[in-house]
PDB file of C-alpha atoms in Angstrom:
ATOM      1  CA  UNK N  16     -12.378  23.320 -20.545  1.00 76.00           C
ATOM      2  CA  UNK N  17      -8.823  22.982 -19.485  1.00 82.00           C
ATOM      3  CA  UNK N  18      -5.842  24.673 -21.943  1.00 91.00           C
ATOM      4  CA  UNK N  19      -2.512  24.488 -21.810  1.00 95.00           C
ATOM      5  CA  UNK N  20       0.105  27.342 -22.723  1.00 96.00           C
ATOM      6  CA  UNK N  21       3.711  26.787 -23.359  1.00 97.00           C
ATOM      7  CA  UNK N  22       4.906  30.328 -24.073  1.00 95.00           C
ATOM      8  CA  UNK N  23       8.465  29.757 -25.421  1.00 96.00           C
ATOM      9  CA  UNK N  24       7.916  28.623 -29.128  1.00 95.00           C
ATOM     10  CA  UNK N  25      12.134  27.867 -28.940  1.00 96.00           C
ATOM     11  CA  UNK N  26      14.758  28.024 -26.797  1.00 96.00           C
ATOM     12  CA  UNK N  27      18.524  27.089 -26.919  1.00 97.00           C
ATOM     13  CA  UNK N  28      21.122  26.863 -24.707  1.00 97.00           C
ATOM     14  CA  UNK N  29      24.878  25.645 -24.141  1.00 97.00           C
ATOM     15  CA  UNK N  30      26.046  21.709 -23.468  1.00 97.00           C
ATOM     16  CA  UNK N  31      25.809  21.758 -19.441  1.00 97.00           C
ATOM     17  CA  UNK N  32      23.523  24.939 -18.733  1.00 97.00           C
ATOM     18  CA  UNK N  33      20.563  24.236 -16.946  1.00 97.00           C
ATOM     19  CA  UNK N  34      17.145  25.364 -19.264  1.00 97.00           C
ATOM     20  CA  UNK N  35      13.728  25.912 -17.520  1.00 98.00           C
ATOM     21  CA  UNK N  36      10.552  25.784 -20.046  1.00 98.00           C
ATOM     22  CA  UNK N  37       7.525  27.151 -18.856  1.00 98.00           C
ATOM     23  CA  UNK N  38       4.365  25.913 -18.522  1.00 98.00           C
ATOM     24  CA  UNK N  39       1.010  27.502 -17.776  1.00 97.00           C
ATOM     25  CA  UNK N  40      -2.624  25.709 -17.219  1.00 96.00           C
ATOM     26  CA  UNK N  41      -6.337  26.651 -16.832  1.00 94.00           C
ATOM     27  CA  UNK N  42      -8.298  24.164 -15.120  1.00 91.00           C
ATOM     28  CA  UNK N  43     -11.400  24.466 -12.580  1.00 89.00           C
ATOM     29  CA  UNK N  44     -10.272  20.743 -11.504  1.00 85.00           C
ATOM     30  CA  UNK N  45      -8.681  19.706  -8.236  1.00 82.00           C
ATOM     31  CA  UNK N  46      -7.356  16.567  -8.892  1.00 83.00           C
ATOM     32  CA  UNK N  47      -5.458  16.158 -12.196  1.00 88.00           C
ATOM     33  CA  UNK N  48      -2.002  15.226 -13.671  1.00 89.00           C
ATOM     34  CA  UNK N  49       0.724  16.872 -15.005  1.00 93.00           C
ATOM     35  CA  UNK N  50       3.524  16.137 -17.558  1.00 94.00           C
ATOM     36  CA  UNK N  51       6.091  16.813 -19.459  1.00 96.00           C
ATOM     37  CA  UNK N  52       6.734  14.411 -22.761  1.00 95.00           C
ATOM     38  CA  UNK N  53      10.066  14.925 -24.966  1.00 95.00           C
ATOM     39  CA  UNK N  54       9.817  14.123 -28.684  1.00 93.00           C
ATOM     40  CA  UNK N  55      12.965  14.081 -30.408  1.00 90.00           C
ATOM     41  CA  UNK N  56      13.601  14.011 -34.318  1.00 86.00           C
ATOM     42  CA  UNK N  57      12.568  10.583 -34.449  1.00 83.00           C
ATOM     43  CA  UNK N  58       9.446  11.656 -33.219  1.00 84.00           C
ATOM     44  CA  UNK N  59       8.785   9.128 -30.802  1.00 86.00           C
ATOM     45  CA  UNK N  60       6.857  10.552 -27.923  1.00 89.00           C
ATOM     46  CA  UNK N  61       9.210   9.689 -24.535  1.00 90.00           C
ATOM     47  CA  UNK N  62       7.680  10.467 -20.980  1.00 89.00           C
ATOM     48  CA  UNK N  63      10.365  12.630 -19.262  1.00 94.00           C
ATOM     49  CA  UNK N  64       8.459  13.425 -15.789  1.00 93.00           C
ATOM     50  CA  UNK N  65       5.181  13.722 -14.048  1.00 91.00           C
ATOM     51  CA  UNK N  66       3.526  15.365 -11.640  1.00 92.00           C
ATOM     52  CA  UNK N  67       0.135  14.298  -9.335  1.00 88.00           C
ATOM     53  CA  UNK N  68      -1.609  17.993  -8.242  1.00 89.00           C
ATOM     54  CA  UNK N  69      -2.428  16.590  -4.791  1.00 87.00           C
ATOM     55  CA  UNK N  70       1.601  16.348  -4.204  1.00 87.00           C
ATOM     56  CA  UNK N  71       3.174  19.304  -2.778  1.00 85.00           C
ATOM     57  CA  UNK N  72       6.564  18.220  -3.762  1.00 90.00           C
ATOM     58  CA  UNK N  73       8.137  18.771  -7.023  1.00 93.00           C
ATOM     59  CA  UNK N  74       8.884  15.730  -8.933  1.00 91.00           C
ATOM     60  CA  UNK N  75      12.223  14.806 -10.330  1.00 92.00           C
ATOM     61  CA  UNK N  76      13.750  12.574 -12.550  1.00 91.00           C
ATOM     62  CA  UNK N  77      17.520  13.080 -12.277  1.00 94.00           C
ATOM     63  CA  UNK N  78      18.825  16.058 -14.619  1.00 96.00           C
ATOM     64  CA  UNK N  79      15.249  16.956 -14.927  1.00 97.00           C
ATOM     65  CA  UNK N  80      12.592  18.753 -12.087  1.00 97.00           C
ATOM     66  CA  UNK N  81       9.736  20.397 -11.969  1.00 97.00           C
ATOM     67  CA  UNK N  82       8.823  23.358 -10.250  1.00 96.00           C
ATOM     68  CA  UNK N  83       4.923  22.764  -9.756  1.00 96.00           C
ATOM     69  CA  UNK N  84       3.137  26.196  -7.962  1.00 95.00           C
ATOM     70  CA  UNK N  85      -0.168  24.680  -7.883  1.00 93.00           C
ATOM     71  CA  UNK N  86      -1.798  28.327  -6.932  1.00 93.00           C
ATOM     72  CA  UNK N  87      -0.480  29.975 -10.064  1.00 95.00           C
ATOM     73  CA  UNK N  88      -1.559  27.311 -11.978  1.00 95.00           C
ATOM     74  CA  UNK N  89       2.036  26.633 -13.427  1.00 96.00           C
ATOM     75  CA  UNK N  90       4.816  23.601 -14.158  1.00 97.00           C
ATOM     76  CA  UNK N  91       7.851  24.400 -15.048  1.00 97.00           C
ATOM     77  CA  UNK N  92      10.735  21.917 -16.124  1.00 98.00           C
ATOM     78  CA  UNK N  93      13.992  22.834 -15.294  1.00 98.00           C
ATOM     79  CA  UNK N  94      16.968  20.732 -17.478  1.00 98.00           C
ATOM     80  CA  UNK N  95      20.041  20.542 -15.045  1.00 97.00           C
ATOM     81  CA  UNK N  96      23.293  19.854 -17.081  1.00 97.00           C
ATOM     82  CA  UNK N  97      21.986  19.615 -20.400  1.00 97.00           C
ATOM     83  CA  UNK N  98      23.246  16.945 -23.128  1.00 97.00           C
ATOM     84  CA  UNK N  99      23.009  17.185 -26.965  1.00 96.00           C
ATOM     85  CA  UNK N 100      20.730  14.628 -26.506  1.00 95.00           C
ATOM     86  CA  UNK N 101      18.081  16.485 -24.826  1.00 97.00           C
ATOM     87  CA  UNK N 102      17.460  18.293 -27.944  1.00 96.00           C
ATOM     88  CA  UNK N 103      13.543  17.677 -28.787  1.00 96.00           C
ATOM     89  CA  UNK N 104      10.615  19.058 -29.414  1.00 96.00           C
ATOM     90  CA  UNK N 105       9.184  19.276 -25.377  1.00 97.00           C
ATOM     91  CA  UNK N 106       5.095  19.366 -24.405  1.00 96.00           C
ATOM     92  CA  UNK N 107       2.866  20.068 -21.358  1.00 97.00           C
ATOM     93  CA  UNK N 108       0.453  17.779 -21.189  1.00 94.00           C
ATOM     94  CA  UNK N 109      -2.625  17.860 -18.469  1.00 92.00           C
ATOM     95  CA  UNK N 110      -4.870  15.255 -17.863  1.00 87.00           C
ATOM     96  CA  UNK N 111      -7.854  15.070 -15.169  1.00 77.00           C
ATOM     97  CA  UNK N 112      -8.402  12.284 -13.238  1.00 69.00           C
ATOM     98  CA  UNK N 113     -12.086  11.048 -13.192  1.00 64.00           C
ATOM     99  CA  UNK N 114     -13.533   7.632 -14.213  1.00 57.00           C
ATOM    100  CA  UNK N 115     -15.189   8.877 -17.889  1.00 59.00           C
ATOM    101  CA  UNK N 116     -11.407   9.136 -19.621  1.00 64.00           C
ATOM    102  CA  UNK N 117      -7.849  10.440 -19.473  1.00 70.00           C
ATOM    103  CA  UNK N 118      -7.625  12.643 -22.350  1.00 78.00           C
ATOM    104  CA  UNK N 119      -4.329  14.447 -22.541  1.00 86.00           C
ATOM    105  CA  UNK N 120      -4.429  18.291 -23.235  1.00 89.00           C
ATOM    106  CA  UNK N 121      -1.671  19.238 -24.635  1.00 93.00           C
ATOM    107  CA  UNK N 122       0.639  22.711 -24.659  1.00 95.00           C
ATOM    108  CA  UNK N 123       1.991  23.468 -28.225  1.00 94.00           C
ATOM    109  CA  UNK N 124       5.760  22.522 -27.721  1.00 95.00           C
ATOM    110  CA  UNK N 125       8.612  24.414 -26.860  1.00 97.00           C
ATOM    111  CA  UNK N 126      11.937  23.327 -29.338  1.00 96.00           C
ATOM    112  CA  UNK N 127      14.757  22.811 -27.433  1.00 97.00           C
ATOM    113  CA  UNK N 128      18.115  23.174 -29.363  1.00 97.00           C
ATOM    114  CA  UNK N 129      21.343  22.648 -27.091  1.00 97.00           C
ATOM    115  CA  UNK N 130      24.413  23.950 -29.027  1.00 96.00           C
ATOM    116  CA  UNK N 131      28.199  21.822 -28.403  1.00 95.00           C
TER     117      UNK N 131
ATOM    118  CA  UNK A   9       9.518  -4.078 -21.439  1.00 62.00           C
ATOM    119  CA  UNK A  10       6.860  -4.684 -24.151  1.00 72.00           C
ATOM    120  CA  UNK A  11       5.667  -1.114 -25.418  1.00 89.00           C
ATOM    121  CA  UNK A  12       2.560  -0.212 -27.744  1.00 94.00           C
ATOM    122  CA  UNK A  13       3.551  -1.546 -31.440  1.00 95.00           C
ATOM    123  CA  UNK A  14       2.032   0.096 -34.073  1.00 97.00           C
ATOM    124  CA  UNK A  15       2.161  -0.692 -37.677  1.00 96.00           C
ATOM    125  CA  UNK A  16       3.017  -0.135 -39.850  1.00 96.00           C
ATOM    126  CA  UNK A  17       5.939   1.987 -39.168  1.00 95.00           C
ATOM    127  CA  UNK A  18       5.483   4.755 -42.740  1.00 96.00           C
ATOM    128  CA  UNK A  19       2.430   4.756 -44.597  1.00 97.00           C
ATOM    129  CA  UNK A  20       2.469   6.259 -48.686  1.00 97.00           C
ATOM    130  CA  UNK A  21      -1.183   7.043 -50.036  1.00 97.00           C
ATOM    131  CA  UNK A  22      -3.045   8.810 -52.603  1.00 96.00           C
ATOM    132  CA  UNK A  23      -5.935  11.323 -52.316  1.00 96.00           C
ATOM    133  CA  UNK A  24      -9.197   9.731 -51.939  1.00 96.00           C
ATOM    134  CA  UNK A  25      -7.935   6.274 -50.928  1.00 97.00           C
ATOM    135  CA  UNK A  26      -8.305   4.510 -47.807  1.00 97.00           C
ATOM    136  CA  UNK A  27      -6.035   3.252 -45.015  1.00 97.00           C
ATOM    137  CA  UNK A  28      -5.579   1.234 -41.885  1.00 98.00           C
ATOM    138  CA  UNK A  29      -3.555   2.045 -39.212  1.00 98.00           C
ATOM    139  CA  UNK A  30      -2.958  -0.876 -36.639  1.00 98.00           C
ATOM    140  CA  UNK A  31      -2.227  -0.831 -32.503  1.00 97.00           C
ATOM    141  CA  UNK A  32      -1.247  -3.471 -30.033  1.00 96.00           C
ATOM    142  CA  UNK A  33      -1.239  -2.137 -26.355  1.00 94.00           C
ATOM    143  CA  UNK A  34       1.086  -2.619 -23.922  1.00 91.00           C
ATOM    144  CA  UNK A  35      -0.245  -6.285 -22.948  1.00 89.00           C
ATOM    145  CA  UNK A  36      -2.921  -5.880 -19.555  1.00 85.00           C
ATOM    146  CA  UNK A  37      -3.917  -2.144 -21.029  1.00 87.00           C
ATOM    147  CA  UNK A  38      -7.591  -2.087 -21.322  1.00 86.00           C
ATOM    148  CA  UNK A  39      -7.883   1.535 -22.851  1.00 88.00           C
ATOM    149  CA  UNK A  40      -6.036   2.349 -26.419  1.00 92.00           C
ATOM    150  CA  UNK A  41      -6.023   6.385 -27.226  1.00 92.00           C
ATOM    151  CA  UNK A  42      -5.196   7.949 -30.858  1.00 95.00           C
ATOM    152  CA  UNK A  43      -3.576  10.818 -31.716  1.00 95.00           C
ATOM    153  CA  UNK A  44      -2.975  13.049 -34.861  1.00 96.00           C
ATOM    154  CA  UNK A  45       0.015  14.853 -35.074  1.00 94.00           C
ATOM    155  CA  UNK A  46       0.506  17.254 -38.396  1.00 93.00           C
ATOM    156  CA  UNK A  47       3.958  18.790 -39.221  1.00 88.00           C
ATOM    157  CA  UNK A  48       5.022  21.686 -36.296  1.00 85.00           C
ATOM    158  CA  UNK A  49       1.528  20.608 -34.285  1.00 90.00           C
ATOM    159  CA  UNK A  50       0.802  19.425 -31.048  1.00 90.00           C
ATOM    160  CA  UNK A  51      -1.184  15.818 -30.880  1.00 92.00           C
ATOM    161  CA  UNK A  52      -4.394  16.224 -31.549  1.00 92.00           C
ATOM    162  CA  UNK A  53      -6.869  14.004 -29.679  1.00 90.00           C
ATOM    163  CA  UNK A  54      -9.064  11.895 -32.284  1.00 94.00           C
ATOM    164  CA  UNK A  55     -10.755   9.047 -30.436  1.00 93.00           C
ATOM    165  CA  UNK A  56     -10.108   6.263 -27.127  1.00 90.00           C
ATOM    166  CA  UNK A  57     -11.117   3.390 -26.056  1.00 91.00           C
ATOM    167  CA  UNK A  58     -11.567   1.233 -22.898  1.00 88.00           C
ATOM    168  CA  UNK A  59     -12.772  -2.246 -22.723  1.00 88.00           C
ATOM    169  CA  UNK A  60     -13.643  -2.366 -26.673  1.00 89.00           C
ATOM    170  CA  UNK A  61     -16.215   0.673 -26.055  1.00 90.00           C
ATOM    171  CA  UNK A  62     -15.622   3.892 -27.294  1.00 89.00           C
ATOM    172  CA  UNK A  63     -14.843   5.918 -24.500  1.00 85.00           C
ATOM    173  CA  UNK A  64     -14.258   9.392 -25.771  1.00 84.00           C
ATOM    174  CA  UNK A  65     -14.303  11.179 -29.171  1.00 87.00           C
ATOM    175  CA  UNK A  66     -12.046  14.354 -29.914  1.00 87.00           C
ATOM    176  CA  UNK A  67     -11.207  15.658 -33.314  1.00 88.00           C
ATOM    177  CA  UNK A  68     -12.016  12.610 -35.269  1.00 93.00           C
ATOM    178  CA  UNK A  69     -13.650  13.214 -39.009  1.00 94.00           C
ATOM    179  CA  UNK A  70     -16.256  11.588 -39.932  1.00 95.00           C
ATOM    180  CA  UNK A  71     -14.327   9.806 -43.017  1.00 96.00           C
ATOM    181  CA  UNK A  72     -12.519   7.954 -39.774  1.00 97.00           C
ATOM    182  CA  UNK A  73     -13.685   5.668 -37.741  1.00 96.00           C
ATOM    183  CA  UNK A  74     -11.957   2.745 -35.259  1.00 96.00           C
ATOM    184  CA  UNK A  75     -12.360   0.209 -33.041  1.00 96.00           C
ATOM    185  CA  UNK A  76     -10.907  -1.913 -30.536  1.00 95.00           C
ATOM    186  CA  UNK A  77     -11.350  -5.831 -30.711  1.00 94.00           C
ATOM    187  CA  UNK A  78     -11.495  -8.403 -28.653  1.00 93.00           C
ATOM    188  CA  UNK A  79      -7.231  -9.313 -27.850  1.00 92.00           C
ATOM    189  CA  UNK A  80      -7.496  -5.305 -27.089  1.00 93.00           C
ATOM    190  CA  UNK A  81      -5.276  -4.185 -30.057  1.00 95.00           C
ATOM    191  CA  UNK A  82      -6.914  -1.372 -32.177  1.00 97.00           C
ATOM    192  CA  UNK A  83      -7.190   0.080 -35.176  1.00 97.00           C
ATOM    193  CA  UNK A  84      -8.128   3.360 -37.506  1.00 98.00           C
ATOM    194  CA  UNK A  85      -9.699   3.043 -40.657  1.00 97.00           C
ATOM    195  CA  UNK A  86      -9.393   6.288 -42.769  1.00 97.00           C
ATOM    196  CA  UNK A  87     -11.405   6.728 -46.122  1.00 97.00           C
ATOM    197  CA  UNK A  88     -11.280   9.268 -48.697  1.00 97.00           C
ATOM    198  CA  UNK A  89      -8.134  10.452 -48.100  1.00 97.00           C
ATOM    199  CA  UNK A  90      -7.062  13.879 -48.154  1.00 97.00           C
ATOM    200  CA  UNK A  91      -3.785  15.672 -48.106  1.00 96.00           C
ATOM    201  CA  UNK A  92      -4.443  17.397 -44.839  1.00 95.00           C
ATOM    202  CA  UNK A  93      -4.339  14.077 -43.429  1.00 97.00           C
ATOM    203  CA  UNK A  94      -1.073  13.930 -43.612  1.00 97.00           C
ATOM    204  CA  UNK A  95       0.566  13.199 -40.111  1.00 96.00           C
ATOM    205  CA  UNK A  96       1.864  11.248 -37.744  1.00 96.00           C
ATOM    206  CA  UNK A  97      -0.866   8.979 -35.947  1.00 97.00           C
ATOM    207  CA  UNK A  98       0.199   8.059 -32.651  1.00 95.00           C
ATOM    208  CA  UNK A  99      -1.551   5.122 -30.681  1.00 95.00           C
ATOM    209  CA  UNK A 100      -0.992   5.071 -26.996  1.00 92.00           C
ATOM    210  CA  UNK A 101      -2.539   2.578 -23.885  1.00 90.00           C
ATOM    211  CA  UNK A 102      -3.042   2.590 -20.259  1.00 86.00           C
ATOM    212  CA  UNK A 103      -5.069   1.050 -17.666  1.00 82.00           C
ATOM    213  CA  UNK A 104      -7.956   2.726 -16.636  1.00 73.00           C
ATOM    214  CA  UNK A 105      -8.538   1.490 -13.380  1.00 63.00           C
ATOM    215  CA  UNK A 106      -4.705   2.109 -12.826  1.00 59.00           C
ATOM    216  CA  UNK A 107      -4.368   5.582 -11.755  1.00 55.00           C
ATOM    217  CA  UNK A 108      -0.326   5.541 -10.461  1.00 56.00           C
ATOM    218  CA  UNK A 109       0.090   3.692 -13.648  1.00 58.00           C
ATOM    219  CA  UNK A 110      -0.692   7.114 -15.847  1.00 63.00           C
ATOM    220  CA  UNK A 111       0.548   8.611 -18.152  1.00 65.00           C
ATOM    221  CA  UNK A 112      -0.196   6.650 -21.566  1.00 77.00           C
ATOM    222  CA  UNK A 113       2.488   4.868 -23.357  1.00 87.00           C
ATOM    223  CA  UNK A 114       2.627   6.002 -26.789  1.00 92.00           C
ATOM    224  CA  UNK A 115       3.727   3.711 -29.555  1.00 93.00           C
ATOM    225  CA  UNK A 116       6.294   5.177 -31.794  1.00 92.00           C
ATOM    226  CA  UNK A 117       3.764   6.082 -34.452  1.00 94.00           C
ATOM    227  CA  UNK A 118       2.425   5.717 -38.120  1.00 96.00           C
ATOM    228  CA  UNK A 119       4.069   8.567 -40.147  1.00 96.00           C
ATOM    229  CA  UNK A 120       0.845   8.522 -43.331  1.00 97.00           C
ATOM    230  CA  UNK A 121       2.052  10.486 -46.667  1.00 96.00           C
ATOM    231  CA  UNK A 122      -0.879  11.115 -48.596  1.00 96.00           C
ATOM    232  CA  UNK A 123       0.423  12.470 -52.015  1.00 93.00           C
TER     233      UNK A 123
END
């Protein structure tokens, strides 16, 4: 069974410091998809980046990347420049690709606070 | 862009009652996914569907059940309420056969108050 670990319960940083939240994974699968979803007090649930295992490259989506070490089984997402605005609940989410469903696993959330 | 709709928007119930939560996919999504979401959790799988077939079953109780219809939109029927079932339900849709078209799109969810 695949499990995802975010091990920083909360984090908080200045207006325009760049934040990394970790990201760990356990899978047995080759092929699968990674991603990081924001979730701000409104609670909506907003797609921020993702990542396909098969690329080498690290995705990014302008203040925010990934750092993706396939190997150590770990995604990363670094906030360049951070806004007020990016203050939110942020989860790791895995899913697998295979025809029978894409299920998303996800990590338990890592609060972001960024202080004016 | 269209997005999932769900409805309604804030949900107010009392213990041992029963409630429907509606979805409308994004329109061409054949597979509708639903998530529970209690205060300080993570979303918790409950149940998806593709094609108006089950697909997959997670966490769902067994006072739950859904279904997907014919125009694709979905919905969760909850009986015999309880408090722990307080949450925020999140619907979200995707194509199956679609796999650069992943992640889901969630809806904004149904925040259900049961008091």
């Amino acid at each position: 069974a695949q499990t995802v670990t975010q091990s920083q319960p909360e984090m908080s940083v200045q207006e325009a410091e760049t934040v990394t939240l970790s990201c760990t994974y356990d899978t047995s699968e080759s092929n699968y998809y990674l991603f990081w979803y924001k979730q701000p007090p409104s609670r909506q649930m907003i797609l921020v980046i993702r990542q396909e295992a098969y690329k080498q490259q690290n995705a990014t989506e302008n203040r925010f990347s990934v750092n993706f070490q396939k190997a150590a089984k770990s995604f990363s997402l670094k906030i360049s420049d951070s806004q007020l605005g990016d203050t939110a609940m942020y989860f790791c989410a895995f899913m697998k690709q295979d025809d029978s469903n894409y299920q998303l696993i996800w990590g338990a959330g890592t609060k972001l606070i960024i202080k004016p | 862009a269209a997005g999932v709709i769900q409805s309604p928007r804030h949900l107010i119930k009392e213990k041992r009652e029963t409630a429907t939560l509606k979805c409308y996919p994004i329109p061409r999504h054949d597979t509708v996914y639903w998530y529970q979401q209690g205060p300080g959790q993570d979303p918790q799988f409950l149940i998806s569907f593709y094609e108006k077939m089950q697909s997959d079953k997670g966490s769902i109780p067994d006072r739950f059940s859904a279904q997907q219809f014919s125009d694709y939109h979905s919905e969760l029927n909850m009986s015999s309420l309880e408090l722990g079932d307080s949450a925020l339900y999140f619907c979200a849709s995707s194509t199956r056969g679609d796999l650069s078209n992943q992640p889901q799109h969630f809806g904004d969810g149904t925040r259900l108050s049961i008091l």
